PDB file of C-alpha atoms in Angstrom:
ATOM      1  CA  MET A  18      69.079 -93.419 -21.351  1.00  0.00           C
ATOM      2  CA  ILE A  19      71.586 -90.956 -22.770  1.00  0.00           C
ATOM      3  CA  GLU A  20      69.921 -88.332 -20.575  1.00  0.00           C
ATOM      4  CA  THR A  21      70.587 -90.343 -17.434  1.00  0.00           C
ATOM      5  CA  PHE A  22      74.164 -90.927 -18.557  1.00  0.00           C
ATOM      6  CA  LEU A  23      74.776 -87.198 -19.068  1.00  0.00           C
ATOM      7  CA  PHE A  24      73.075 -86.462 -15.738  1.00  0.00           C
ATOM      8  CA  VAL A  25      75.414 -88.860 -13.966  1.00  0.00           C
ATOM      9  CA  VAL A  26      78.413 -87.340 -15.756  1.00  0.00           C
ATOM     10  CA  SER A  27      77.406 -83.812 -14.663  1.00  0.00           C
ATOM     11  CA  SER A  28      76.831 -84.972 -11.099  1.00  0.00           C
ATOM     12  CA  LEU A  29      80.176 -86.767 -10.955  1.00  0.00           C
ATOM     13  CA  LEU A  30      81.896 -83.692 -12.388  1.00  0.00           C
ATOM     14  CA  ALA A  31      80.368 -81.523  -9.657  1.00  0.00           C
ATOM     15  CA  ILE A  32      81.116 -84.016  -6.871  1.00  0.00           C
ATOM     16  CA  ALA A  33      84.693 -84.728  -7.992  1.00  0.00           C
ATOM     17  CA  GLY A  34      85.395 -81.023  -8.413  1.00  0.00           C
ATOM     18  CA  ALA A  35      84.007 -80.193  -4.968  1.00  0.00           C
ATOM     19  CA  ILE A  36      85.863 -82.956  -3.140  1.00  0.00           C
ATOM     20  CA  GLY A  37      89.047 -82.142  -5.017  1.00  0.00           C
ATOM     21  CA  ALA A  38      88.740 -78.428  -4.247  1.00  0.00           C
ATOM     22  CA  ALA A  39      88.313 -79.254  -0.567  1.00  0.00           C
ATOM     23  CA  LEU A  40      91.159 -81.768  -0.341  1.00  0.00           C
ATOM     24  CA  VAL A  41      93.883 -80.813  -2.834  1.00  0.00           C
ATOM     25  CA  ARG A  42      96.896 -79.176  -1.244  1.00  0.00           C
ATOM     26  CA  ASN A  43      97.846 -76.824  -4.061  1.00  0.00           C
ATOM     27  CA  LEU A  44      95.549 -73.784  -4.020  1.00  0.00           C
ATOM     28  CA  PHE A  45      95.860 -73.173  -7.751  1.00  0.00           C
ATOM     29  CA  HIS A  46      94.708 -76.713  -8.463  1.00  0.00           C
ATOM     30  CA  ALA A  47      91.905 -76.268  -5.940  1.00  0.00           C
ATOM     31  CA  SER A  48      90.684 -73.177  -7.815  1.00  0.00           C
ATOM     32  CA  LEU A  49      90.713 -75.048 -11.123  1.00  0.00           C
ATOM     33  CA  LEU A  50      88.823 -77.960  -9.551  1.00  0.00           C
ATOM     34  CA  LEU A  51      86.268 -75.462  -8.273  1.00  0.00           C
ATOM     35  CA  GLY A  52      85.768 -74.458 -11.900  1.00  0.00           C
ATOM     36  CA  LEU A  53      85.127 -78.108 -12.793  1.00  0.00           C
ATOM     37  CA  CYS A  54      82.537 -78.292 -10.025  1.00  0.00           C
ATOM     38  CA  LEU A  55      80.820 -75.091 -11.233  1.00  0.00           C
ATOM     39  CA  LEU A  56      80.663 -76.511 -14.757  1.00  0.00           C
ATOM     40  CA  GLY A  57      79.012 -79.681 -13.459  1.00  0.00           C
ATOM     41  CA  ILE A  58      76.427 -77.626 -11.585  1.00  0.00           C
ATOM     42  CA  ALA A  59      75.692 -75.664 -14.772  1.00  0.00           C
ATOM     43  CA  GLY A  60      74.979 -79.020 -16.430  1.00  0.00           C
ATOM     44  CA  LEU A  61      72.614 -79.943 -13.594  1.00  0.00           C
ATOM     45  CA  TYR A  62      70.762 -76.643 -14.105  1.00  0.00           C
ATOM     46  CA  LEU A  63      70.258 -77.663 -17.733  1.00  0.00           C
ATOM     47  CA  PHE A  64      68.652 -80.893 -16.535  1.00  0.00           C
ATOM     48  CA  LEU A  65      66.406 -78.836 -14.249  1.00  0.00           C
ATOM     49  CA  GLU A  66      65.355 -77.029 -17.455  1.00  0.00           C
ATOM     50  CA  GLN A  67      66.597 -73.770 -16.045  1.00  0.00           C
ATOM     51  CA  HIS A  68      68.639 -72.733 -19.039  1.00  0.00           C
ATOM     52  CA  TRP A  69      68.944 -69.134 -18.033  1.00  0.00           C
ATOM     53  CA  LEU A  70      70.328 -70.121 -14.640  1.00  0.00           C
ATOM     54  CA  ALA A  71      72.894 -72.355 -16.382  1.00  0.00           C
ATOM     55  CA  CYS A  72      74.005 -69.381 -18.476  1.00  0.00           C
ATOM     56  CA  VAL A  73      74.235 -67.198 -15.367  1.00  0.00           C
ATOM     57  CA  GLN A  74      76.263 -69.925 -13.669  1.00  0.00           C
ATOM     58  CA  VAL A  75      78.782 -70.047 -16.516  1.00  0.00           C
ATOM     59  CA  VAL A  76      78.997 -66.288 -17.079  1.00  0.00           C
ATOM     60  CA  VAL A  77      78.975 -65.013 -13.491  1.00  0.00           C
ATOM     61  CA  TYR A  78      80.557 -67.888 -11.584  1.00  0.00           C
ATOM     62  CA  ILE A  79      83.101 -69.288 -14.026  1.00  0.00           C
ATOM     63  CA  GLY A  80      83.647 -66.071 -15.945  1.00  0.00           C
ATOM     64  CA  GLY A  81      83.631 -63.743 -12.958  1.00  0.00           C
ATOM     65  CA  ILE A  82      84.072 -65.232  -9.514  1.00  0.00           C
ATOM     66  CA  LEU A  83      86.410 -68.053 -10.539  1.00  0.00           C
ATOM     67  CA  VAL A  84      88.624 -65.654 -12.477  1.00  0.00           C
ATOM     68  CA  LEU A  85      88.775 -63.395  -9.395  1.00  0.00           C
ATOM     69  CA  ILE A  86      89.761 -66.354  -7.208  1.00  0.00           C
ATOM     70  CA  LEU A  87      92.403 -67.458  -9.716  1.00  0.00           C
ATOM     71  CA  PHE A  88      93.733 -63.918  -9.810  1.00  0.00           C
ATOM     72  CA  ALA A  89      93.940 -63.789  -6.025  1.00  0.00           C
ATOM     73  CA  THR A  90      95.704 -67.165  -5.956  1.00  0.00           C
ATOM     74  CA  LEU A  91      98.192 -65.998  -8.560  1.00  0.00           C
ATOM     75  CA  PHE A  92      99.120 -62.788  -6.814  1.00  0.00           C
ATOM     76  CA  SER A  93      99.126 -64.058  -3.249  1.00  0.00           C
ATOM     77  CA  ALA A  94     101.448 -67.046  -3.205  1.00  0.00           C
ATOM     78  CA  ASP A  95     104.275 -68.559  -5.158  1.00  0.00           C
ATOM     79  CA  VAL A  96     101.732 -70.385  -7.213  1.00  0.00           C
ATOM     80  CA  MET A  97     102.809 -73.834  -8.164  1.00  0.00           C
ATOM     81  CA  GLY A  98     105.168 -74.310  -5.234  1.00  0.00           C
ATOM     82  CA  ALA A  99     102.669 -73.194  -2.638  1.00  0.00           C
ATOM     83  CA  VAL A 100     101.705 -76.452  -1.021  1.00  0.00           C
ATOM     84  CA  GLN A 101      99.341 -75.761   1.832  1.00  0.00           C
ATOM     85  CA  ARG A 102     100.274 -77.920   4.750  1.00  0.00           C
ATOM     86  CA  ARG A 103      97.389 -78.604   7.090  1.00  0.00           C
ATOM     87  CA  SER A 104      98.039 -79.680  10.623  1.00  0.00           C
ATOM     88  CA  PRO A 105      96.409 -82.917  11.807  1.00  0.00           C
ATOM     89  CA  ALA A 106      94.397 -80.916  14.326  1.00  0.00           C
ATOM     90  CA  LEU A 107      92.860 -78.776  11.579  1.00  0.00           C
ATOM     91  CA  LEU A 108      92.138 -81.846   9.469  1.00  0.00           C
ATOM     92  CA  ALA A 109      90.491 -83.564  12.428  1.00  0.00           C
ATOM     93  CA  ALA A 110      88.403 -80.470  13.160  1.00  0.00           C
ATOM     94  CA  GLY A 111      87.415 -80.310   9.498  1.00  0.00           C
ATOM     95  CA  GLY A 112      86.466 -83.976   9.486  1.00  0.00           C
ATOM     96  CA  LEU A 113      84.375 -83.569  12.630  1.00  0.00           C
ATOM     97  CA  ALA A 114      82.591 -80.530  11.174  1.00  0.00           C
ATOM     98  CA  ALA A 115      82.014 -82.447   7.931  1.00  0.00           C
ATOM     99  CA  VAL A 116      80.470 -85.375   9.813  1.00  0.00           C
ATOM    100  CA  LEU A 117      78.171 -83.043  11.767  1.00  0.00           C
ATOM    101  CA  ALA A 118      77.224 -81.152   8.606  1.00  0.00           C
ATOM    102  CA  SER A 119      76.497 -84.368   6.713  1.00  0.00           C
ATOM    103  CA  ALA A 120      74.217 -85.519   9.548  1.00  0.00           C
ATOM    104  CA  VAL A 121      72.249 -82.262   9.247  1.00  0.00           C
ATOM    105  CA  VAL A 122      72.233 -82.418   5.444  1.00  0.00           C
ATOM    106  CA  VAL A 123      71.008 -86.013   5.338  1.00  0.00           C
ATOM    107  CA  ARG A 124      68.251 -85.235   7.828  1.00  0.00           C
ATOM    108  CA  LEU A 125      67.108 -82.165   5.868  1.00  0.00           C
ATOM    109  CA  ALA A 126      67.289 -84.006   2.539  1.00  0.00           C
ATOM    110  CA  LEU A 127      65.173 -86.881   3.883  1.00  0.00           C
ATOM    111  CA  ALA A 128      62.645 -84.398   5.282  1.00  0.00           C
ATOM    112  CA  GLY A 129      62.512 -82.512   1.976  1.00  0.00           C
ATOM    113  CA  ARG A 130      62.179 -85.709   0.000  1.00  0.00           C
ATOM    114  CA  SER A 131      59.350 -87.048   2.108  1.00  0.00           C
ATOM    115  CA  ALA A 132      57.616 -83.669   1.878  1.00  0.00           C
ATOM    116  CA  ALA A 133      57.991 -83.832  -1.896  1.00  0.00           C
ATOM    117  CA  ASP A 134      56.731 -87.427  -1.979  1.00  0.00           C
ATOM    118  CA  ALA A 135      53.748 -86.528   0.193  1.00  0.00           C
ATOM    119  CA  ARG A 136      52.345 -84.296  -2.506  1.00  0.00           C
ATOM    120  CA  PRO A 137      49.764 -85.660  -4.943  1.00  0.00           C
ATOM    121  CA  ALA A 138      51.184 -87.926  -7.606  1.00  0.00           C
ATOM    122  CA  GLY A 139      52.310 -86.276 -10.796  1.00  0.00           C
ATOM    123  CA  ASP A 140      53.929 -83.268  -9.193  1.00  0.00           C
ATOM    124  CA  MET A 141      57.381 -84.690  -9.663  1.00  0.00           C
ATOM    125  CA  ARG A 142      56.847 -85.022 -13.375  1.00  0.00           C
ATOM    126  CA  PRO A 143      58.782 -82.432 -15.335  1.00  0.00           C
ATOM    127  CA  ASP A 144      55.813 -81.622 -17.561  1.00  0.00           C
ATOM    128  CA  ALA A 145      54.537 -78.150 -18.293  1.00  0.00           C
ATOM    129  CA  PHE A 146      57.360 -76.321 -16.645  1.00  0.00           C
ATOM    130  CA  GLU A 147      57.360 -72.648 -17.482  1.00  0.00           C
ATOM    131  CA  GLY A 148      60.372 -71.427 -15.579  1.00  0.00           C
ATOM    132  CA  ASP A 149      61.632 -69.465 -18.520  1.00  0.00           C
ATOM    133  CA  THR A 150      63.326 -66.104 -18.625  1.00  0.00           C
ATOM    134  CA  PHE A 151      60.096 -64.185 -19.113  1.00  0.00           C
ATOM    135  CA  THR A 152      58.449 -65.565 -15.981  1.00  0.00           C
ATOM    136  CA  VAL A 153      61.591 -64.877 -13.965  1.00  0.00           C
ATOM    137  CA  GLY A 154      61.627 -61.316 -15.285  1.00  0.00           C
ATOM    138  CA  ASP A 155      57.978 -60.886 -14.325  1.00  0.00           C
ATOM    139  CA  LEU A 156      58.735 -62.193 -10.839  1.00  0.00           C
ATOM    140  CA  LEU A 157      61.734 -59.876 -10.426  1.00  0.00           C
ATOM    141  CA  MET A 158      59.653 -56.874 -11.403  1.00  0.00           C
ATOM    142  CA  GLY A 159      56.636 -58.047  -9.401  1.00  0.00           C
ATOM    143  CA  ASP A 160      56.661 -60.040  -6.186  1.00  0.00           C
ATOM    144  CA  TRP A 161      60.440 -59.959  -5.867  1.00  0.00           C
ATOM    145  CA  PHE A 162      60.895 -56.270  -6.554  1.00  0.00           C
ATOM    146  CA  VAL A 163      62.175 -55.353  -3.073  1.00  0.00           C
ATOM    147  CA  PRO A 164      64.800 -58.166  -2.990  1.00  0.00           C
ATOM    148  CA  PHE A 165      65.775 -57.220  -6.545  1.00  0.00           C
ATOM    149  CA  PHE A 166      66.311 -53.608  -5.525  1.00  0.00           C
ATOM    150  CA  ALA A 167      68.179 -54.702  -2.392  1.00  0.00           C
ATOM    151  CA  ALA A 168      70.454 -56.924  -4.504  1.00  0.00           C
ATOM    152  CA  GLY A 169      71.296 -53.983  -6.736  1.00  0.00           C
ATOM    153  CA  LEU A 170      72.072 -51.861  -3.689  1.00  0.00           C
ATOM    154  CA  LEU A 171      74.177 -54.697  -2.227  1.00  0.00           C
ATOM    155  CA  LEU A 172      76.235 -55.016  -5.401  1.00  0.00           C
ATOM    156  CA  THR A 173      76.832 -51.268  -5.555  1.00  0.00           C
ATOM    157  CA  VAL A 174      77.852 -51.099  -1.903  1.00  0.00           C
ATOM    158  CA  ALA A 175      80.086 -54.163  -2.260  1.00  0.00           C
ATOM    159  CA  LEU A 176      81.913 -52.814  -5.307  1.00  0.00           C
ATOM    160  CA  VAL A 177      82.389 -49.313  -3.858  1.00  0.00           C
ATOM    161  CA  GLY A 178      83.348 -50.858  -0.517  1.00  0.00           C
ATOM    162  CA  SER A 179      86.017 -53.088  -2.013  1.00  0.00           C
ATOM    163  CA  VAL A 180      87.552 -50.134  -3.834  1.00  0.00           C
ATOM    164  CA  VAL A 181      87.556 -48.147  -0.581  1.00  0.00           C
ATOM    165  CA  ILE A 182      89.165 -51.031   1.349  1.00  0.00           C
ATOM    166  CA  VAL A 183      91.968 -51.369  -1.177  1.00  0.00           C
ATOM    167  CA  GLN A 184      92.489 -47.598  -1.357  1.00  0.00           C
ATOM    168  CA  ARG A 185      92.652 -47.178   2.407  1.00  0.00           C
ATOM    169  CA  PHE A 186      95.371 -49.744   2.764  1.00  0.00           C
ATOM    170  CA  ARG A 187      97.487 -48.372  -0.020  1.00  0.00           C
ATOM    171  CA  ARG A 188      99.170 -45.587   1.961  1.00  0.00           C
ATOM    172  CA  PRO A 189      99.956 -47.485   5.211  1.00  0.00           C
ATOM    173  CA  ALA A 190     101.437 -50.308   3.145  1.00  0.00           C
ATOM    174  CA  GLY A 191     104.064 -47.917   1.786  1.00  0.00           C
ATOM    175  CA  GLU A 192     104.935 -46.795   5.320  1.00  0.00           C
ATOM    176  CA  VAL A 193     105.272 -50.398   6.461  1.00  0.00           C
ATOM    177  CA  ALA A 194     107.592 -51.073   3.551  1.00  0.00           C
ATOM    178  CA  ASP A 195     109.764 -48.138   4.577  1.00  0.00           C
ATOM    179  CA  ALA A 196     109.991 -49.126   8.218  1.00  0.00           C
TER     180      ALA A 196
ATOM    181  CA  MET B  30      68.180 -95.701  -1.704  1.00  0.00           C
ATOM    182  CA  PRO B  31      68.293 -92.490  -3.683  1.00  0.00           C
ATOM    183  CA  ASP B  32      66.675 -92.694  -7.080  1.00  0.00           C
ATOM    184  CA  ILE B  33      69.272 -91.312  -9.507  1.00  0.00           C
ATOM    185  CA  SER B  34      67.511 -89.900 -12.515  1.00  0.00           C
ATOM    186  CA  PRO B  35      67.217 -86.430 -14.061  1.00  0.00           C
ATOM    187  CA  ASP B  36      63.469 -86.538 -13.368  1.00  0.00           C
ATOM    188  CA  ARG B  37      63.774 -87.160  -9.638  1.00  0.00           C
ATOM    189  CA  LEU B  38      64.686 -84.849  -6.797  1.00  0.00           C
ATOM    190  CA  ASP B  39      67.076 -87.324  -5.126  1.00  0.00           C
ATOM    191  CA  GLY B  40      70.073 -86.937  -7.416  1.00  0.00           C
ATOM    192  CA  TYR B  41      70.113 -83.169  -7.053  1.00  0.00           C
ATOM    193  CA  LEU B  42      69.802 -83.375  -3.271  1.00  0.00           C
ATOM    194  CA  LEU B  43      72.674 -85.867  -3.138  1.00  0.00           C
ATOM    195  CA  VAL B  44      74.980 -83.666  -5.202  1.00  0.00           C
ATOM    196  CA  ALA B  45      74.056 -80.552  -3.215  1.00  0.00           C
ATOM    197  CA  GLY B  46      74.635 -82.357   0.087  1.00  0.00           C
ATOM    198  CA  ILE B  47      78.084 -83.574  -0.951  1.00  0.00           C
ATOM    199  CA  LEU B  48      79.007 -80.086  -2.148  1.00  0.00           C
ATOM    200  CA  PHE B  49      77.873 -78.565   1.139  1.00  0.00           C
ATOM    201  CA  VAL B  50      79.841 -81.045   3.253  1.00  0.00           C
ATOM    202  CA  ALA B  51      82.957 -80.540   1.094  1.00  0.00           C
ATOM    203  CA  GLY B  52      82.567 -76.788   1.591  1.00  0.00           C
ATOM    204  CA  VAL B  53      82.301 -77.154   5.372  1.00  0.00           C
ATOM    205  CA  PHE B  54      85.419 -79.321   5.411  1.00  0.00           C
ATOM    206  CA  ALA B  55      87.343 -76.796   3.305  1.00  0.00           C
ATOM    207  CA  ILE B  56      86.309 -73.860   5.506  1.00  0.00           C
ATOM    208  CA  ILE B  57      87.363 -75.547   8.735  1.00  0.00           C
ATOM    209  CA  SER B  58      90.547 -77.235   7.553  1.00  0.00           C
ATOM    210  CA  ARG B  59      92.124 -74.650   5.208  1.00  0.00           C
ATOM    211  CA  ARG B  60      94.658 -72.248   6.629  1.00  0.00           C
ATOM    212  CA  ASN B  61      94.812 -70.019   3.567  1.00  0.00           C
ATOM    213  CA  ALA B  62      92.030 -67.450   3.259  1.00  0.00           C
ATOM    214  CA  ILE B  63      91.552 -68.205  -0.446  1.00  0.00           C
ATOM    215  CA  GLY B  64      90.956 -71.863   0.409  1.00  0.00           C
ATOM    216  CA  VAL B  65      88.281 -70.751   2.860  1.00  0.00           C
ATOM    217  CA  LEU B  66      86.709 -68.607   0.137  1.00  0.00           C
ATOM    218  CA  ILE B  67      86.617 -71.657  -2.165  1.00  0.00           C
ATOM    219  CA  GLY B  68      84.786 -73.555   0.579  1.00  0.00           C
ATOM    220  CA  ILE B  69      82.250 -70.742   0.939  1.00  0.00           C
ATOM    221  CA  GLU B  70      81.647 -70.766  -2.807  1.00  0.00           C
ATOM    222  CA  LEU B  71      81.015 -74.518  -2.670  1.00  0.00           C
ATOM    223  CA  MET B  72      78.438 -74.071   0.103  1.00  0.00           C
ATOM    224  CA  LEU B  73      76.700 -71.221  -1.757  1.00  0.00           C
ATOM    225  CA  ASN B  74      76.539 -73.363  -4.884  1.00  0.00           C
ATOM    226  CA  ALA B  75      75.014 -76.219  -2.916  1.00  0.00           C
ATOM    227  CA  ALA B  76      72.339 -73.837  -1.607  1.00  0.00           C
ATOM    228  CA  ALA B  77      71.603 -72.474  -5.087  1.00  0.00           C
ATOM    229  CA  LEU B  78      71.314 -75.994  -6.496  1.00  0.00           C
ATOM    230  CA  GLN B  79      68.866 -76.913  -3.740  1.00  0.00           C
ATOM    231  CA  PHE B  80      66.783 -73.809  -4.449  1.00  0.00           C
ATOM    232  CA  ALA B  81      66.683 -74.636  -8.150  1.00  0.00           C
ATOM    233  CA  ALA B  82      65.875 -78.325  -7.572  1.00  0.00           C
ATOM    234  CA  TYR B  83      63.089 -77.713  -5.068  1.00  0.00           C
ATOM    235  CA  GLY B  84      61.732 -74.937  -7.272  1.00  0.00           C
ATOM    236  CA  ARG B  85      61.743 -77.297 -10.233  1.00  0.00           C
ATOM    237  CA  PHE B  86      59.772 -80.001  -8.427  1.00  0.00           C
ATOM    238  CA  ALA B  87      57.515 -77.590  -6.573  1.00  0.00           C
ATOM    239  CA  PRO B  88      53.737 -78.083  -6.476  1.00  0.00           C
ATOM    240  CA  SER B  89      53.182 -75.186  -8.857  1.00  0.00           C
ATOM    241  CA  ALA B  90      56.022 -75.669 -11.277  1.00  0.00           C
ATOM    242  CA  ALA B  91      54.834 -72.785 -13.447  1.00  0.00           C
ATOM    243  CA  ASP B  92      55.964 -70.378 -10.742  1.00  0.00           C
ATOM    244  CA  PRO B  93      59.788 -70.289 -10.825  1.00  0.00           C
ATOM    245  CA  GLN B  94      60.358 -68.994  -7.305  1.00  0.00           C
ATOM    246  CA  GLY B  95      63.227 -71.416  -6.732  1.00  0.00           C
ATOM    247  CA  GLN B  96      65.029 -70.304  -9.863  1.00  0.00           C
ATOM    248  CA  THR B  97      64.685 -66.665  -8.847  1.00  0.00           C
ATOM    249  CA  ALA B  98      66.016 -67.416  -5.363  1.00  0.00           C
ATOM    250  CA  ALA B  99      69.002 -69.207  -6.917  1.00  0.00           C
ATOM    251  CA  VAL B 100      69.761 -66.080  -8.951  1.00  0.00           C
ATOM    252  CA  PHE B 101      69.875 -64.094  -5.717  1.00  0.00           C
ATOM    253  CA  VAL B 102      72.330 -66.614  -4.269  1.00  0.00           C
ATOM    254  CA  VAL B 103      74.587 -65.981  -7.270  1.00  0.00           C
ATOM    255  CA  VAL B 104      74.295 -62.210  -6.727  1.00  0.00           C
ATOM    256  CA  VAL B 105      75.250 -62.549  -3.054  1.00  0.00           C
ATOM    257  CA  ALA B 106      78.178 -64.789  -4.006  1.00  0.00           C
ATOM    258  CA  ALA B 107      79.443 -62.204  -6.484  1.00  0.00           C
ATOM    259  CA  ALA B 108      79.275 -59.388  -3.914  1.00  0.00           C
ATOM    260  CA  GLU B 109      80.914 -61.577  -1.282  1.00  0.00           C
ATOM    261  CA  ALA B 110      83.763 -62.587  -3.600  1.00  0.00           C
ATOM    262  CA  ALA B 111      84.472 -58.959  -4.498  1.00  0.00           C
ATOM    263  CA  VAL B 112      84.618 -57.825  -0.861  1.00  0.00           C
ATOM    264  CA  ALA B 113      86.597 -60.888   0.240  1.00  0.00           C
ATOM    265  CA  LEU B 114      89.233 -60.400  -2.432  1.00  0.00           C
ATOM    266  CA  ALA B 115      89.573 -56.707  -1.549  1.00  0.00           C
ATOM    267  CA  LEU B 116      90.110 -57.747   2.067  1.00  0.00           C
ATOM    268  CA  PHE B 117      92.684 -60.355   1.013  1.00  0.00           C
ATOM    269  CA  PHE B 118      94.479 -57.675  -0.948  1.00  0.00           C
ATOM    270  CA  ALA B 119      94.561 -55.381   2.079  1.00  0.00           C
ATOM    271  CA  VAL B 120      95.701 -58.180   4.407  1.00  0.00           C
ATOM    272  CA  TYR B 121      98.336 -59.278   1.924  1.00  0.00           C
ATOM    273  CA  ARG B 122      99.731 -55.754   1.708  1.00  0.00           C
ATOM    274  CA  THR B 123     100.094 -55.660   5.476  1.00  0.00           C
ATOM    275  CA  PHE B 124     101.241 -59.198   6.263  1.00  0.00           C
ATOM    276  CA  ARG B 125     102.678 -60.380   2.916  1.00  0.00           C
ATOM    277  CA  ASP B 126     100.532 -63.498   3.354  1.00  0.00           C
ATOM    278  CA  VAL B 127      96.895 -64.522   3.582  1.00  0.00           C
ATOM    279  CA  ASP B 128      97.558 -67.353   6.001  1.00  0.00           C
ATOM    280  CA  LEU B 129      94.855 -67.179   8.662  1.00  0.00           C
ATOM    281  CA  GLU B 130      97.226 -68.517  11.331  1.00  0.00           C
ATOM    282  CA  ALA B 131      99.835 -65.850  10.600  1.00  0.00           C
ATOM    283  CA  THR B 132      97.494 -62.852  10.701  1.00  0.00           C
ATOM    284  CA  ARG B 133      96.983 -62.590  14.418  1.00  0.00           C
ATOM    285  CA  GLU B 134      97.514 -58.890  14.951  1.00  0.00           C
ATOM    286  CA  LEU B 135      94.047 -58.408  16.485  1.00  0.00           C
ATOM    287  CA  ARG B 136      94.378 -61.364  18.821  1.00  0.00           C
ATOM    288  CA  SER B 137      94.366 -60.300  22.465  1.00  0.00           C
TER     289      SER B 137
END
């Protein structure tokens, strides 16, 4: 009972955060609402008994990516006054895209659910789940070694690349300021 | 009707679907590049949640393939956020703004 209650609370946190982040005009508030959404998803990972993933969600997403986004929001605009006006055309386009996307999502979710229901009974039960850190580590060093290596390469390239991008634009920016 | 319970797949699929649709709406309707980035993060989170949920209720639950895939989604999101923010920084230095409507230098 209490489990269902906490599950609903986590879900509502994620949903409210996501809808708020998409709709709110102030970008700073949108970033904070994104943090709320990420926290709710971390709670859902706990209910999926994927504790390690919940920790990764909090540490990497909330501690890393969200802080980066907040930093970018703070340096880019006059923070609290920056109200992002959206033209009716953009809002209509967004609404249309959202309707199309929800049609696809509902169709895929129904297909996935019926595929899950088609399996022998008992598979949906959360018994004997061994998705712990050790098994994930074994997978990363075994079947998933090539993706693991590629992810490391991707992170290295991304970090070096972002430094290079910022460096390259440092000198022309000074010239623009002089002109 | 979806069966909302921590032990059923439906609740997770519902949350992930709403997150994905909210992300699509944010990407299309925001004019500021940071707002678009927030939308992308929402969509990536929806995908990771789906991976984790399907992996949790998979036929062989002892094999956490879904959880591992979700970790890779987080890795890709981290790399993407780093590159995107470097690009925003560069664009901001040039245009003094990250408004996608204002940065039209490359438009023919």
